[in-house]
mmCIF file of C-alpha atoms in Angstrom:
data_model
loop_
_atom_site.group_PDB
_atom_site.id
_atom_site.type_symbol
_atom_site.label_atom_id
_atom_site.label_comp_id
_atom_site.label_asym_id
_atom_site.label_seq_id
_atom_site.Cartn_x
_atom_site.Cartn_y
_atom_site.Cartn_z
ATOM 1 C CA MET A 85 94.684 149.222 -75.304
ATOM 2 C CA SER A 86 94.083 146.019 -73.341
ATOM 3 C CA ASP A 87 91.049 145.358 -71.178
ATOM 4 C CA SER A 88 93.074 144.738 -67.993
ATOM 5 C CA PRO A 89 92.053 146.509 -64.776
ATOM 6 C CA GLN A 90 95.119 148.741 -65.077
ATOM 7 C CA HIS A 91 94.164 149.764 -68.620
ATOM 8 C CA ARG A 92 90.583 150.455 -67.563
ATOM 9 C CA ILE A 93 91.655 152.658 -64.651
ATOM 10 C CA PHE A 94 94.273 154.462 -66.739
ATOM 11 C CA ALA A 95 91.708 155.168 -69.476
ATOM 12 C CA MET A 96 89.303 156.562 -66.870
ATOM 13 C CA LEU A 97 91.985 158.885 -65.470
ATOM 14 C CA ASP A 98 93.113 159.969 -68.955
ATOM 15 C CA VAL A 99 90.030 162.148 -69.366
ATOM 16 C CA ASP A 100 90.896 163.545 -72.804
ATOM 17 C CA GLY A 101 92.113 160.189 -74.142
ATOM 18 C CA ASP A 102 95.491 161.483 -75.324
ATOM 19 C CA GLY A 103 97.495 158.661 -73.731
ATOM 20 C CA VAL A 104 98.725 160.576 -70.675
ATOM 21 C CA ILE A 105 97.246 161.608 -67.357
ATOM 22 C CA THR A 106 98.073 165.229 -66.637
ATOM 23 C CA ARG A 107 98.202 166.790 -63.214
ATOM 24 C CA ALA A 108 95.161 168.899 -64.140
ATOM 25 C CA GLU A 109 93.165 165.831 -65.238
ATOM 26 C CA TYR A 110 94.011 163.954 -62.078
ATOM 27 C CA LEU A 111 93.333 166.792 -59.639
ATOM 28 C CA ALA A 112 90.101 167.792 -61.407
ATOM 29 C CA ARG A 113 88.535 164.599 -59.980
ATOM 30 C CA VAL A 114 88.540 166.208 -56.542
ATOM 31 C CA ASP A 115 86.838 169.371 -57.791
ATOM 32 C CA ARG A 116 84.226 167.423 -59.783
ATOM 33 C CA VAL A 117 83.307 165.241 -56.808
ATOM 34 C CA ALA A 118 83.238 168.218 -54.413
ATOM 35 C CA SER A 119 81.007 170.193 -56.770
ATOM 36 C CA ALA A 120 78.626 167.271 -57.301
ATOM 37 C CA MET A 121 78.306 166.802 -53.548
ATOM 38 C CA GLY A 122 77.792 170.519 -52.865
ATOM 39 C CA ARG A 123 81.074 170.833 -50.986
ATOM 40 C CA ASP A 124 82.872 174.175 -50.909
ATOM 41 C CA ALA A 125 86.383 174.076 -52.408
ATOM 42 C CA HIS A 126 87.783 175.164 -49.019
ATOM 43 C CA HIS A 127 85.941 172.577 -46.923
ATOM 44 C CA PRO A 128 88.467 170.548 -44.869
ATOM 45 C CA VAL A 129 87.584 167.223 -46.557
ATOM 46 C CA VAL A 130 88.106 168.809 -49.983
ATOM 47 C CA THR A 131 91.415 170.340 -48.919
ATOM 48 C CA GLU A 132 92.535 166.946 -47.552
ATOM 49 C CA SER A 133 91.485 165.235 -50.764
ATOM 50 C CA ARG A 134 93.383 167.690 -52.918
ATOM 51 C CA ALA A 135 96.546 167.122 -50.827
ATOM 52 C CA ALA A 136 96.130 163.335 -51.027
ATOM 53 C CA HIS A 137 95.681 163.482 -54.802
ATOM 54 C CA GLU A 138 98.722 165.751 -55.191
ATOM 55 C CA ALA A 139 100.796 163.158 -53.326
ATOM 56 C CA VAL A 140 99.495 160.325 -55.525
ATOM 57 C CA PHE A 141 100.244 162.244 -58.695
ATOM 58 C CA GLU A 142 103.791 162.998 -57.530
ATOM 59 C CA ASP A 143 104.236 159.302 -56.740
ATOM 60 C CA MET A 144 102.868 158.169 -60.138
ATOM 61 C CA ASP A 145 104.847 160.674 -62.212
ATOM 62 C CA ALA A 146 108.168 158.801 -62.195
ATOM 63 C CA ASP A 147 110.023 161.282 -64.411
ATOM 64 C CA HIS A 148 108.355 164.331 -62.805
ATOM 65 C CA ASP A 149 107.337 165.911 -66.106
ATOM 66 C CA GLY A 150 103.728 166.578 -65.042
ATOM 67 C CA ARG A 151 102.409 163.768 -67.236
ATOM 68 C CA VAL A 152 101.867 160.091 -66.420
ATOM 69 C CA THR A 153 102.128 157.640 -69.306
ATOM 70 C CA PHE A 154 100.641 154.170 -69.178
ATOM 71 C CA GLU A 155 104.148 152.746 -68.749
ATOM 72 C CA GLU A 156 104.703 154.937 -65.681
ATOM 73 C CA TYR A 157 101.284 153.993 -64.325
ATOM 74 C CA ARG A 158 101.818 150.263 -64.908
ATOM 75 C CA GLY A 159 105.212 150.396 -63.182
ATOM 76 C CA TRP A 160 103.698 152.259 -60.248
ATOM 77 C CA VAL A 161 100.368 150.526 -59.584
ATOM 78 C CA GLY A 162 100.146 147.637 -57.121
ATOM 79 C CA HIS A 163 99.125 146.546 -53.647
ATOM 80 C CA GLU A 164 101.940 148.403 -51.855
ATOM 81 C CA THR A 165 101.243 151.574 -53.818
ATOM 82 C CA PHE A 166 97.545 151.330 -53.077
ATOM 83 C CA GLU A 167 98.173 151.066 -49.367
ATOM 84 C CA ARG A 168 100.894 153.741 -49.396
ATOM 85 C CA SER A 169 99.006 156.456 -51.259
ATOM 86 C CA CYS A 170 95.841 155.464 -53.116
ATOM 87 C CA ARG A 171 93.906 154.399 -50.020
ATOM 88 C CA ARG A 172 94.232 157.931 -48.620
ATOM 89 C CA ALA A 173 93.256 159.615 -51.911
ATOM 90 C CA LEU A 174 90.322 157.335 -52.714
ATOM 91 C CA GLY A 175 89.199 157.419 -49.103
ATOM 92 C CA SER A 176 89.206 161.198 -49.253
ATOM 93 C CA LEU A 177 86.860 161.109 -52.266
ATOM 94 C CA PHE A 178 84.601 158.786 -50.274
ATOM 95 C CA ASP A 179 84.682 161.311 -47.417
ATOM 96 C CA ILE A 180 83.637 164.142 -49.748
ATOM 97 C CA ALA A 181 80.697 162.044 -50.948
ATOM 98 C CA ASP A 182 79.762 161.025 -47.396
ATOM 99 C CA THR A 183 77.997 164.320 -46.710
ATOM 100 C CA ASP A 184 76.504 163.197 -43.388
ATOM 101 C CA ALA A 185 79.884 161.789 -42.241
ATOM 102 C CA ASP A 186 78.397 158.472 -41.113
ATOM 103 C CA GLY A 187 81.112 156.387 -42.801
ATOM 104 C CA GLN A 188 78.687 154.999 -45.377
ATOM 105 C CA LEU A 189 77.351 155.911 -48.804
ATOM 106 C CA ASN A 190 73.821 155.300 -49.940
ATOM 107 C CA ARG A 191 73.104 154.524 -53.605
ATOM 108 C CA ALA A 192 72.634 158.204 -54.576
ATOM 109 C CA GLU A 193 75.886 159.323 -52.909
ATOM 110 C CA PHE A 194 77.733 156.383 -54.431
ATOM 111 C CA ALA A 195 76.339 157.168 -57.900
ATOM 112 C CA ARG A 196 77.433 160.807 -57.725
ATOM 113 C CA LEU A 197 80.882 159.806 -56.497
ATOM 114 C CA ARG A 198 81.410 157.190 -59.216
ATOM 115 C CA THR A 199 80.156 159.210 -62.140
ATOM 116 C CA THR A 200 81.878 162.463 -61.212
ATOM 117 C CA ALA A 201 85.128 160.577 -60.494
ATOM 118 C CA GLY A 202 85.028 159.286 -64.081
ATOM 119 C CA ASN A 203 83.325 155.886 -63.990
ATOM 120 C CA ALA A 204 80.623 155.072 -66.525
ATOM 121 C CA GLU A 205 77.064 155.795 -65.410
ATOM 122 C CA THR A 206 76.000 152.384 -66.682
ATOM 123 C CA ASP A 207 78.235 150.675 -64.097
ATOM 124 C CA VAL A 208 76.798 152.402 -61.025
ATOM 125 C CA ASP A 209 74.030 150.002 -60.027
ATOM 126 C CA ALA A 210 76.112 146.892 -60.703
ATOM 127 C CA ALA A 211 79.021 148.286 -58.677
ATOM 128 C CA PHE A 212 76.778 149.306 -55.786
ATOM 129 C CA ASP A 213 75.000 145.949 -55.704
ATOM 130 C CA ALA A 214 78.327 144.087 -55.821
ATOM 131 C CA LEU A 215 79.672 146.020 -52.835
ATOM 132 C CA ASP A 216 76.441 146.000 -50.810
ATOM 133 C CA ALA A 217 76.861 142.349 -49.801
ATOM 134 C CA ASP A 218 74.447 142.579 -46.864
ATOM 135 C CA GLN A 219 71.899 144.423 -49.027
ATOM 136 C CA ASP A 220 71.256 147.124 -46.457
ATOM 137 C CA GLY A 221 71.408 149.883 -49.061
ATOM 138 C CA LEU A 222 74.725 151.231 -47.749
ATOM 139 C CA ILE A 223 78.412 150.762 -48.521
ATOM 140 C CA ASN A 224 80.976 151.470 -45.828
ATOM 141 C CA ARG A 225 84.335 153.090 -46.462
ATOM 142 C CA ASP A 226 86.445 149.966 -45.941
ATOM 143 C CA THR A 227 84.299 147.828 -48.264
ATOM 144 C CA TYR A 228 84.547 150.536 -50.925
ATOM 145 C CA LEU A 229 88.335 150.821 -50.655
ATOM 146 C CA THR A 230 88.888 147.061 -50.488
ATOM 147 C CA GLY A 231 86.767 146.565 -53.620
ATOM 148 C CA ILE A 232 88.812 149.115 -55.557
ATOM 149 C CA ARG A 233 92.143 147.798 -54.251
ATOM 150 C CA ASP A 234 91.303 144.225 -55.180
ATOM 151 C CA PHE A 235 90.121 145.202 -58.656
ATOM 152 C CA VAL A 236 93.175 147.350 -59.411
ATOM 153 C CA THR A 237 95.771 144.986 -57.956
ATOM 154 C CA THR A 238 94.380 141.556 -58.856
ATOM 155 C CA GLY A 239 91.361 142.069 -61.102
ATOM 156 C CA ASN A 240 89.421 139.919 -58.639
ATOM 157 C CA SER A 241 86.824 141.942 -56.811
ATOM 158 C CA PRO A 242 83.071 142.140 -56.416
ATOM 159 C CA MET A 243 83.417 145.254 -58.590
ATOM 160 C CA ALA A 244 84.955 143.331 -61.513
ATOM 161 C CA ALA A 245 81.529 142.498 -62.925
ATOM 162 C CA ALA A 246 80.594 146.187 -62.798
ATOM 163 C CA TYR A 247 83.532 146.895 -65.093
ATOM 164 C CA GLY A 248 82.502 144.106 -67.448
ATOM 165 C CA ALA A 249 85.393 141.934 -66.282
ATOM 166 C CA PRO A 250 84.926 138.364 -65.084
ATOM 167 C CA VAL A 251 84.978 137.688 -61.365
ATOM 168 C CA LEU A 252 87.786 135.187 -60.861
ATOM 169 C CA ASP A 253 87.207 132.042 -58.847
ATOM 170 C CA THR A 254 90.159 131.939 -56.456
ATOM 171 C CA LEU A 255 89.047 128.730 -54.798
ATOM 172 C CA SER A 256 89.754 126.444 -57.742
#
C-alpha cells in the first residue's frame, strides 16, 4: 500500500489489517476513546459521537455491504466529505477527550485521544507540537480539525511531519 495520507488513514481505520474497514472497527473508535477518557457509554458526548460515526460509516460504505474497501474510501474522501461528515465525527471524539469541556486539549488528553483512536504512540508528541503553534500547551478544537482535514485532503498540514510525511511548501 502507498504512503499517501489516504493510505495512512485507511490503514489506521482497518484495525485488523484485512483490507477493509468494518462497521465494528470504525465504531469501536468511539468506545475506545470514551473508555480511555473515563466517559460512560451513555454520556451525551459519547452518544453524539456514536451517531456521528454511524453517519460517516454509512456515507463511506458506497455499496452498503457493511465493509469499506480502500477503493470506496478513496472515492469518498475529500474536502467536501470532511466538511459534510468527518468534521462532526472527529469533533465529537475531541469533545469526548475534552473532559473539562473548555474547548482545548492538553498534551495528556491529546495523547489519549490519538492513541486510543488508532494513531501510533510514537507520533503523539510530534503531532501535539505541530498543532500547538503558540506553544501554550493546549490545542483548540478548530486547530485540531483543520490539521486533520488538511492532512487527509491535501497531505499538507502541520501534522504531516508527525505521520512521517514531508510538509509541503505551498509558497513556491
